[in-house]
Amino acid sequence: MAARTTPQQPIIDGIGSDPKAVEANAGRAGRALMKALDRAVSIQSSSIERYVNRLRRKNPGASPQEIQRLLDKRFLTVAGGSGAGAGAAAAVPGIGFFTGAAAIGAESLVFLDVVAVYTVASAYLRGVDIQDPERRRALILLVLLGSKGSAIVDTVVGDLGKSKGLPSVTTMSRFSAPTLGTLNNRLLRTALKQVTKRFRWAWLGKIMPLGIGAVAGTIANRRLAKRAITNARESLGAPPATFPTPEKPEKPEDVSD
């Protein structure tokens, strides 16, 4: 019997392979991506909503476009900081190549987590339903892949004239659960190839000696982050002129966030 993908199962490839086998063949960056995606699936949507609503409360009168710019700025800051930390660790005398590479692998996992939060928050800002775990997975993969992800969406949806010119997330909102599962499988296979290639080059810069890795790590991650911001703009579309949801009042648990 063919394996099926459910919201709580790890994604398997299109031929029904064992998820453990897929993960084993994915490489370091590929495994980091799969773990980040699994965590993004399990994250509480209320946490993302509180994050965006907190930005709105702290910036009264700000438009959706201005809130998006704040999300972009925070994303770039956190992404660059994580890259510098891993690059500096790899350049510490005595750490060695393999230990440094392991530190960078952990940092890449953090970077992908940051991409996940940024993507889902940007989608929520546009009124996208972020309750469905598999929809969150698809959103993150779209932002990681950019135009390649959009092309896969177009392939899955078929030749629908009414979908031409619309952001990928708008087209994707019409997908049934089985179609969304098919889309995620295709997106993941492509993402495993692309992300592994991108992070391989980023790692080479981060393990340079004499402290250069810290600078290169920041530059590499900021470059990846800027690409993700561009991809998000293309896949999600521009922020709306007005907020699709009313601002929610502050709750006691939000104060410590």
PDB file of C-alpha atoms in Angstrom:
ATOM      1  CA  MET A   1       0.000   0.000   0.000  1.00  0.00           C
ATOM      2  CA  ALA A   2       1.425   3.391  -0.983  1.00  0.00           C
ATOM      3  CA  ALA A   3       2.495   5.666   1.823  1.00  0.00           C
ATOM      4  CA  ARG A   4       0.346   8.735   2.411  1.00  0.00           C
ATOM      5  CA  THR A   5       1.336  12.141   3.682  1.00  0.00           C
ATOM      6  CA  THR A   6      -0.668  13.577   6.575  1.00  0.00           C
ATOM      7  CA  PRO A   7      -0.142  16.894   8.374  1.00  0.00           C
ATOM      8  CA  GLN A   8       1.660  15.107  11.217  1.00  0.00           C
ATOM      9  CA  GLN A   9       3.906  12.863   9.090  1.00  0.00           C
ATOM     10  CA  PRO A  10       7.324  13.758   7.687  1.00  0.00           C
ATOM     11  CA  ILE A  11       7.145  14.404   3.955  1.00  0.00           C
ATOM     12  CA  ILE A  12       8.165  11.459   1.794  1.00  0.00           C
ATOM     13  CA  ASP A  13       9.205  11.594  -1.804  1.00  0.00           C
ATOM     14  CA  GLY A  14       6.978  10.953  -4.772  1.00  0.00           C
ATOM     15  CA  ILE A  15       7.734   7.236  -5.003  1.00  0.00           C
ATOM     16  CA  GLY A  16       6.810   6.497  -1.393  1.00  0.00           C
ATOM     17  CA  SER A  17      10.309   5.994   0.003  1.00  0.00           C
ATOM     18  CA  ASP A  18      10.938   5.550   3.704  1.00  0.00           C
ATOM     19  CA  PRO A  19      11.287   9.063   5.227  1.00  0.00           C
ATOM     20  CA  LYS A  20      14.425   7.904   7.073  1.00  0.00           C
ATOM     21  CA  ALA A  21      16.022   6.936   3.763  1.00  0.00           C
ATOM     22  CA  VAL A  22      15.125  10.310   2.261  1.00  0.00           C
ATOM     23  CA  GLU A  23      16.684  12.078   5.257  1.00  0.00           C
ATOM     24  CA  ALA A  24      19.818   9.912   5.149  1.00  0.00           C
ATOM     25  CA  ASN A  25      20.446  10.862   1.508  1.00  0.00           C
ATOM     26  CA  ALA A  26      19.629  14.543   1.949  1.00  0.00           C
ATOM     27  CA  GLY A  27      23.044  15.711   3.169  1.00  0.00           C
ATOM     28  CA  ARG A  28      23.770  18.047   6.088  1.00  0.00           C
ATOM     29  CA  ALA A  29      21.914  21.091   4.744  1.00  0.00           C
ATOM     30  CA  GLY A  30      19.062  18.923   3.459  1.00  0.00           C
ATOM     31  CA  ARG A  31      18.557  17.342   6.867  1.00  0.00           C
ATOM     32  CA  ALA A  32      18.633  20.802   8.447  1.00  0.00           C
ATOM     33  CA  LEU A  33      15.913  21.882   6.045  1.00  0.00           C
ATOM     34  CA  MET A  34      13.728  18.870   6.829  1.00  0.00           C
ATOM     35  CA  LYS A  35      14.079  19.441  10.578  1.00  0.00           C
ATOM     36  CA  ALA A  36      13.272  23.131  10.212  1.00  0.00           C
ATOM     37  CA  LEU A  37      10.206  22.295   8.144  1.00  0.00           C
ATOM     38  CA  ASP A  38       9.005  19.771  10.705  1.00  0.00           C
ATOM     39  CA  ARG A  39       9.364  22.378  13.452  1.00  0.00           C
ATOM     40  CA  ALA A  40       7.556  24.962  11.334  1.00  0.00           C
ATOM     41  CA  VAL A  41       4.691  22.510  10.927  1.00  0.00           C
ATOM     42  CA  SER A  42       4.412  22.044  14.687  1.00  0.00           C
ATOM     43  CA  ILE A  43       4.800  25.713  15.663  1.00  0.00           C
ATOM     44  CA  GLN A  44       1.693  27.299  17.154  1.00  0.00           C
ATOM     45  CA  SER A  45       0.154  29.776  14.717  1.00  0.00           C
ATOM     46  CA  SER A  46      -0.834  31.885  17.737  1.00  0.00           C
ATOM     47  CA  SER A  47       2.874  32.575  18.380  1.00  0.00           C
ATOM     48  CA  ILE A  48       3.264  34.059  14.904  1.00  0.00           C
ATOM     49  CA  GLU A  49       0.065  36.047  15.292  1.00  0.00           C
ATOM     50  CA  ARG A  50       1.269  37.492  18.623  1.00  0.00           C
ATOM     51  CA  TYR A  51       4.565  38.474  17.002  1.00  0.00           C
ATOM     52  CA  VAL A  52       2.882  40.429  14.200  1.00  0.00           C
ATOM     53  CA  ASN A  53       0.245  41.934  16.492  1.00  0.00           C
ATOM     54  CA  ARG A  54       2.976  43.058  18.919  1.00  0.00           C
ATOM     55  CA  LEU A  55       4.729  44.900  16.083  1.00  0.00           C
ATOM     56  CA  ARG A  56       1.449  46.603  15.225  1.00  0.00           C
ATOM     57  CA  ARG A  57       0.883  47.703  18.836  1.00  0.00           C
ATOM     58  CA  LYS A  58       4.432  49.051  19.121  1.00  0.00           C
ATOM     59  CA  ASN A  59       4.019  50.982  15.866  1.00  0.00           C
ATOM     60  CA  PRO A  60       0.527  52.498  15.973  1.00  0.00           C
ATOM     61  CA  GLY A  61      -0.515  54.005  12.689  1.00  0.00           C
ATOM     62  CA  ALA A  62       1.981  51.916  10.694  1.00  0.00           C
ATOM     63  CA  SER A  63       0.691  50.504   7.413  1.00  0.00           C
ATOM     64  CA  PRO A  64       1.024  46.835   6.402  1.00  0.00           C
ATOM     65  CA  GLN A  65       3.877  47.867   4.104  1.00  0.00           C
ATOM     66  CA  GLU A  66       5.694  49.491   7.036  1.00  0.00           C
ATOM     67  CA  ILE A  67       5.162  46.442   9.258  1.00  0.00           C
ATOM     68  CA  GLN A  68       6.571  44.285   6.457  1.00  0.00           C
ATOM     69  CA  ARG A  69       9.673  46.465   6.343  1.00  0.00           C
ATOM     70  CA  LEU A  70      10.088  45.921  10.092  1.00  0.00           C
ATOM     71  CA  LEU A  71       9.807  42.160   9.561  1.00  0.00           C
ATOM     72  CA  ASP A  72      12.429  42.407   6.801  1.00  0.00           C
ATOM     73  CA  LYS A  73      14.795  44.436   8.997  1.00  0.00           C
ATOM     74  CA  ARG A  74      14.526  42.057  11.953  1.00  0.00           C
ATOM     75  CA  PHE A  75      14.996  39.067   9.672  1.00  0.00           C
ATOM     76  CA  LEU A  76      18.203  40.506   8.188  1.00  0.00           C
ATOM     77  CA  THR A  77      19.551  41.371  11.646  1.00  0.00           C
ATOM     78  CA  VAL A  78      18.936  37.936  13.138  1.00  0.00           C
ATOM     79  CA  ALA A  79      20.132  36.103  10.018  1.00  0.00           C
ATOM     80  CA  GLY A  80      23.385  38.073   9.871  1.00  0.00           C
ATOM     81  CA  GLY A  81      24.004  37.586  13.585  1.00  0.00           C
ATOM     82  CA  SER A  82      23.642  33.819  13.419  1.00  0.00           C
ATOM     83  CA  GLY A  83      26.041  33.670  10.471  1.00  0.00           C
ATOM     84  CA  ALA A  84      28.718  35.665  12.291  1.00  0.00           C
ATOM     85  CA  GLY A  85      28.470  33.447  15.365  1.00  0.00           C
ATOM     86  CA  ALA A  86      29.058  30.260  13.414  1.00  0.00           C
ATOM     87  CA  GLY A  87      31.835  31.810  11.340  1.00  0.00           C
ATOM     88  CA  ALA A  88      33.658  32.972  14.472  1.00  0.00           C
ATOM     89  CA  ALA A  89      33.319  29.537  16.095  1.00  0.00           C
ATOM     90  CA  ALA A  90      34.804  27.845  13.039  1.00  0.00           C
ATOM     91  CA  ALA A  91      37.831  30.187  13.116  1.00  0.00           C
ATOM     92  CA  VAL A  92      38.724  29.570  16.793  1.00  0.00           C
ATOM     93  CA  PRO A  93      42.211  27.956  16.967  1.00  0.00           C
ATOM     94  CA  GLY A  94      42.018  24.247  17.698  1.00  0.00           C
ATOM     95  CA  ILE A  95      38.393  23.840  16.690  1.00  0.00           C
ATOM     96  CA  GLY A  96      39.345  22.132  13.453  1.00  0.00           C
ATOM     97  CA  PHE A  97      37.497  21.746  10.175  1.00  0.00           C
ATOM     98  CA  PHE A  98      35.016  19.070  11.205  1.00  0.00           C
ATOM     99  CA  THR A  99      34.104  20.674  14.529  1.00  0.00           C
ATOM    100  CA  GLY A 100      33.669  24.002  12.776  1.00  0.00           C
ATOM    101  CA  ALA A 101      31.522  22.391  10.096  1.00  0.00           C
ATOM    102  CA  ALA A 102      29.333  20.860  12.810  1.00  0.00           C
ATOM    103  CA  ALA A 103      28.850  24.283  14.423  1.00  0.00           C
ATOM    104  CA  ILE A 104      27.906  25.725  11.057  1.00  0.00           C
ATOM    105  CA  GLY A 105      25.447  22.890  10.504  1.00  0.00           C
ATOM    106  CA  ALA A 106      23.676  23.811  13.749  1.00  0.00           C
ATOM    107  CA  GLU A 107      23.699  27.490  12.766  1.00  0.00           C
ATOM    108  CA  SER A 108      22.178  26.660   9.383  1.00  0.00           C
ATOM    109  CA  LEU A 109      19.344  24.963  11.234  1.00  0.00           C
ATOM    110  CA  VAL A 110      18.794  28.175  13.220  1.00  0.00           C
ATOM    111  CA  PHE A 111      18.857  30.201  10.003  1.00  0.00           C
ATOM    112  CA  LEU A 112      16.173  28.015   8.454  1.00  0.00           C
ATOM    113  CA  ASP A 113      14.073  28.406  11.609  1.00  0.00           C
ATOM    114  CA  VAL A 114      14.333  32.176  11.206  1.00  0.00           C
ATOM    115  CA  VAL A 115      13.282  31.883   7.559  1.00  0.00           C
ATOM    116  CA  ALA A 116      10.253  29.857   8.659  1.00  0.00           C
ATOM    117  CA  VAL A 117       9.107  32.447  11.209  1.00  0.00           C
ATOM    118  CA  TYR A 118       9.690  35.315   8.772  1.00  0.00           C
ATOM    119  CA  THR A 119       7.754  33.582   5.999  1.00  0.00           C
ATOM    120  CA  VAL A 120       4.724  32.618   8.074  1.00  0.00           C
ATOM    121  CA  ALA A 121       4.618  36.069   9.713  1.00  0.00           C
ATOM    122  CA  SER A 122       4.720  37.764   6.296  1.00  0.00           C
ATOM    123  CA  ALA A 123       1.913  35.501   5.087  1.00  0.00           C
ATOM    124  CA  TYR A 124      -0.216  36.261   8.164  1.00  0.00           C
ATOM    125  CA  LEU A 125       0.305  39.988   7.553  1.00  0.00           C
ATOM    126  CA  ARG A 126      -1.369  39.465   4.167  1.00  0.00           C
ATOM    127  CA  GLY A 127      -4.348  37.622   5.619  1.00  0.00           C
ATOM    128  CA  VAL A 128      -3.201  34.141   4.583  1.00  0.00           C
ATOM    129  CA  ASP A 129      -4.631  31.303   6.679  1.00  0.00           C
ATOM    130  CA  ILE A 130      -1.653  29.943   8.622  1.00  0.00           C
ATOM    131  CA  GLN A 131      -3.605  27.424  10.705  1.00  0.00           C
ATOM    132  CA  ASP A 132      -2.989  24.471   8.368  1.00  0.00           C
ATOM    133  CA  PRO A 133       0.450  22.908   9.030  1.00  0.00           C
ATOM    134  CA  GLU A 134       0.925  21.722   5.444  1.00  0.00           C
ATOM    135  CA  ARG A 135       0.114  25.181   4.125  1.00  0.00           C
ATOM    136  CA  ARG A 136       2.848  26.600   6.362  1.00  0.00           C
ATOM    137  CA  ARG A 137       5.248  23.999   4.957  1.00  0.00           C
ATOM    138  CA  ALA A 138       4.375  24.985   1.398  1.00  0.00           C
ATOM    139  CA  LEU A 139       4.792  28.695   2.177  1.00  0.00           C
ATOM    140  CA  ILE A 140       8.305  28.169   3.533  1.00  0.00           C
ATOM    141  CA  LEU A 141       9.342  26.018   0.582  1.00  0.00           C
ATOM    142  CA  LEU A 142       8.004  28.622  -1.852  1.00  0.00           C
ATOM    143  CA  VAL A 143      10.096  31.351  -0.239  1.00  0.00           C
ATOM    144  CA  LEU A 144      13.215  29.167  -0.231  1.00  0.00           C
ATOM    145  CA  LEU A 145      12.796  28.249  -3.904  1.00  0.00           C
ATOM    146  CA  GLY A 146      11.573  31.523  -5.396  1.00  0.00           C
ATOM    147  CA  SER A 147      10.795  31.302  -9.113  1.00  0.00           C
ATOM    148  CA  LYS A 148      11.444  27.549  -9.160  1.00  0.00           C
ATOM    149  CA  GLY A 149       8.770  27.083  -6.507  1.00  0.00           C
ATOM    150  CA  SER A 150       6.329  29.272  -8.413  1.00  0.00           C
ATOM    151  CA  ALA A 151       6.929  27.190 -11.541  1.00  0.00           C
ATOM    152  CA  ILE A 152       6.081  24.027  -9.590  1.00  0.00           C
ATOM    153  CA  VAL A 153       2.847  25.624  -8.351  1.00  0.00           C
ATOM    154  CA  ASP A 154       1.944  26.484 -11.947  1.00  0.00           C
ATOM    155  CA  THR A 155       2.622  22.891 -12.991  1.00  0.00           C
ATOM    156  CA  VAL A 156       0.430  21.456 -10.246  1.00  0.00           C
ATOM    157  CA  VAL A 157      -2.460  23.846 -10.815  1.00  0.00           C
ATOM    158  CA  GLY A 158      -2.457  23.266 -14.561  1.00  0.00           C
ATOM    159  CA  ASP A 159      -3.487  25.679 -17.257  1.00  0.00           C
ATOM    160  CA  LEU A 160      -5.934  27.921 -15.377  1.00  0.00           C
ATOM    161  CA  GLY A 161      -6.151  31.247 -17.121  1.00  0.00           C
ATOM    162  CA  LYS A 162      -7.684  32.912 -14.083  1.00  0.00           C
ATOM    163  CA  SER A 163      -4.579  32.074 -12.043  1.00  0.00           C
ATOM    164  CA  LYS A 164      -2.120  33.758 -14.385  1.00  0.00           C
ATOM    165  CA  GLY A 165      -0.477  36.823 -12.900  1.00  0.00           C
ATOM    166  CA  LEU A 166      -1.545  35.986  -9.351  1.00  0.00           C
ATOM    167  CA  PRO A 167       0.965  35.369  -6.537  1.00  0.00           C
ATOM    168  CA  SER A 168       1.692  31.697  -5.915  1.00  0.00           C
ATOM    169  CA  VAL A 169       0.147  31.863  -2.439  1.00  0.00           C
ATOM    170  CA  THR A 170      -3.169  33.023  -3.945  1.00  0.00           C
ATOM    171  CA  THR A 171      -3.214  30.133  -6.394  1.00  0.00           C
ATOM    172  CA  MET A 172      -2.199  27.708  -3.668  1.00  0.00           C
ATOM    173  CA  SER A 173      -5.115  28.767  -1.460  1.00  0.00           C
ATOM    174  CA  ARG A 174      -7.438  26.902  -3.853  1.00  0.00           C
ATOM    175  CA  PHE A 175      -5.659  23.578  -3.462  1.00  0.00           C
ATOM    176  CA  SER A 176      -7.339  20.656  -1.748  1.00  0.00           C
ATOM    177  CA  ALA A 177      -5.430  18.735   0.938  1.00  0.00           C
ATOM    178  CA  PRO A 178      -4.309  15.960  -1.488  1.00  0.00           C
ATOM    179  CA  THR A 179      -3.175  18.524  -4.072  1.00  0.00           C
ATOM    180  CA  LEU A 180      -1.299  20.454  -1.396  1.00  0.00           C
ATOM    181  CA  GLY A 181       0.439  17.226  -0.376  1.00  0.00           C
ATOM    182  CA  THR A 182       1.489  16.607  -3.985  1.00  0.00           C
ATOM    183  CA  LEU A 183       2.790  20.167  -4.227  1.00  0.00           C
ATOM    184  CA  ASN A 184       4.803  19.820  -1.016  1.00  0.00           C
ATOM    185  CA  ASN A 185       6.435  16.606  -2.224  1.00  0.00           C
ATOM    186  CA  ARG A 186       7.586  18.272  -5.441  1.00  0.00           C
ATOM    187  CA  LEU A 187       8.716  21.423  -3.666  1.00  0.00           C
ATOM    188  CA  LEU A 188      10.716  19.437  -1.121  1.00  0.00           C
ATOM    189  CA  ARG A 189      12.585  17.392  -3.735  1.00  0.00           C
ATOM    190  CA  THR A 190      13.624  20.596  -5.504  1.00  0.00           C
ATOM    191  CA  ALA A 191      14.443  22.387  -2.254  1.00  0.00           C
ATOM    192  CA  LEU A 192      16.729  19.593  -1.065  1.00  0.00           C
ATOM    193  CA  LYS A 193      18.857  20.105  -4.175  1.00  0.00           C
ATOM    194  CA  GLN A 194      18.832  23.905  -4.108  1.00  0.00           C
ATOM    195  CA  VAL A 195      19.375  24.443  -0.384  1.00  0.00           C
ATOM    196  CA  THR A 196      22.214  21.928  -0.227  1.00  0.00           C
ATOM    197  CA  LYS A 197      23.966  23.766  -3.068  1.00  0.00           C
ATOM    198  CA  ARG A 198      23.497  27.216  -1.521  1.00  0.00           C
ATOM    199  CA  PHE A 199      24.608  26.260   1.968  1.00  0.00           C
ATOM    200  CA  ARG A 200      27.647  24.381   0.652  1.00  0.00           C
ATOM    201  CA  TRP A 201      29.012  27.655  -0.749  1.00  0.00           C
ATOM    202  CA  ALA A 202      28.038  29.534   2.407  1.00  0.00           C
ATOM    203  CA  TRP A 203      29.940  27.018   4.558  1.00  0.00           C
ATOM    204  CA  LEU A 204      33.121  27.442   2.474  1.00  0.00           C
ATOM    205  CA  GLY A 205      33.172  31.131   3.374  1.00  0.00           C
ATOM    206  CA  LYS A 206      32.456  30.548   7.053  1.00  0.00           C
ATOM    207  CA  ILE A 207      35.362  28.158   7.713  1.00  0.00           C
ATOM    208  CA  MET A 208      38.072  30.481   6.398  1.00  0.00           C
ATOM    209  CA  PRO A 209      40.900  31.046   8.940  1.00  0.00           C
ATOM    210  CA  LEU A 210      42.111  34.090  10.870  1.00  0.00           C
ATOM    211  CA  GLY A 211      38.671  35.346  11.834  1.00  0.00           C
ATOM    212  CA  ILE A 212      37.640  36.008   8.252  1.00  0.00           C
ATOM    213  CA  GLY A 213      34.920  33.409   8.677  1.00  0.00           C
ATOM    214  CA  ALA A 214      32.923  35.650  11.032  1.00  0.00           C
ATOM    215  CA  VAL A 215      32.711  38.379   8.402  1.00  0.00           C
ATOM    216  CA  ALA A 216      32.047  35.914   5.588  1.00  0.00           C
ATOM    217  CA  GLY A 217      29.382  34.186   7.693  1.00  0.00           C
ATOM    218  CA  THR A 218      27.501  37.449   8.158  1.00  0.00           C
ATOM    219  CA  ILE A 219      27.748  38.302   4.462  1.00  0.00           C
ATOM    220  CA  ALA A 220      26.685  34.817   3.349  1.00  0.00           C
ATOM    221  CA  ASN A 221      23.639  34.707   5.601  1.00  0.00           C
ATOM    222  CA  ARG A 222      22.585  38.255   4.751  1.00  0.00           C
ATOM    223  CA  ARG A 223      22.821  37.351   1.075  1.00  0.00           C
ATOM    224  CA  LEU A 224      20.634  34.298   1.640  1.00  0.00           C
ATOM    225  CA  ALA A 225      18.227  36.390   3.719  1.00  0.00           C
ATOM    226  CA  LYS A 226      17.934  39.083   1.046  1.00  0.00           C
ATOM    227  CA  ARG A 227      17.153  36.397  -1.513  1.00  0.00           C
ATOM    228  CA  ALA A 228      14.449  35.019   0.791  1.00  0.00           C
ATOM    229  CA  ILE A 229      12.933  38.510   1.141  1.00  0.00           C
ATOM    230  CA  THR A 230      12.815  38.880  -2.636  1.00  0.00           C
ATOM    231  CA  ASN A 231      11.276  35.424  -3.007  1.00  0.00           C
ATOM    232  CA  ALA A 232       8.675  36.222  -0.341  1.00  0.00           C
ATOM    233  CA  ARG A 233       7.685  39.386  -2.175  1.00  0.00           C
ATOM    234  CA  GLU A 234       7.224  37.432  -5.409  1.00  0.00           C
ATOM    235  CA  SER A 235       5.461  34.407  -3.896  1.00  0.00           C
ATOM    236  CA  LEU A 236       3.240  36.212  -1.378  1.00  0.00           C
ATOM    237  CA  GLY A 237       2.590  39.375  -3.324  1.00  0.00           C
ATOM    238  CA  ALA A 238       2.715  42.928  -1.994  1.00  0.00           C
ATOM    239  CA  PRO A 239       1.295  43.668   1.468  1.00  0.00           C
ATOM    240  CA  PRO A 240      -2.323  44.889   1.358  1.00  0.00           C
ATOM    241  CA  ALA A 241      -3.200  48.567   1.649  1.00  0.00           C
ATOM    242  CA  THR A 242      -5.080  47.895   4.888  1.00  0.00           C
ATOM    243  CA  PHE A 243      -4.768  45.165   7.509  1.00  0.00           C
ATOM    244  CA  PRO A 244      -6.966  42.128   6.724  1.00  0.00           C
ATOM    245  CA  THR A 245      -7.457  41.431  10.448  1.00  0.00           C
ATOM    246  CA  PRO A 246      -8.185  43.878  13.288  1.00  0.00           C
ATOM    247  CA  GLU A 247      -5.451  44.609  15.789  1.00  0.00           C
ATOM    248  CA  LYS A 248      -5.805  42.301  18.771  1.00  0.00           C
ATOM    249  CA  PRO A 249      -5.535  43.656  22.337  1.00  0.00           C
ATOM    250  CA  GLU A 250      -2.493  42.825  24.407  1.00  0.00           C
ATOM    251  CA  LYS A 251      -2.725  39.728  26.596  1.00  0.00           C
ATOM    252  CA  PRO A 252      -0.724  39.068  29.796  1.00  0.00           C
ATOM    253  CA  GLU A 253       1.416  36.413  28.064  1.00  0.00           C
ATOM    254  CA  ASP A 254       2.387  38.926  25.365  1.00  0.00           C
ATOM    255  CA  VAL A 255       4.114  41.260  27.817  1.00  0.00           C
ATOM    256  CA  SER A 256       7.124  38.989  28.297  1.00  0.00           C
ATOM    257  CA  ASP A 257       7.560  38.309  24.565  1.00  0.00           C
TER     258      ASP A 257
END
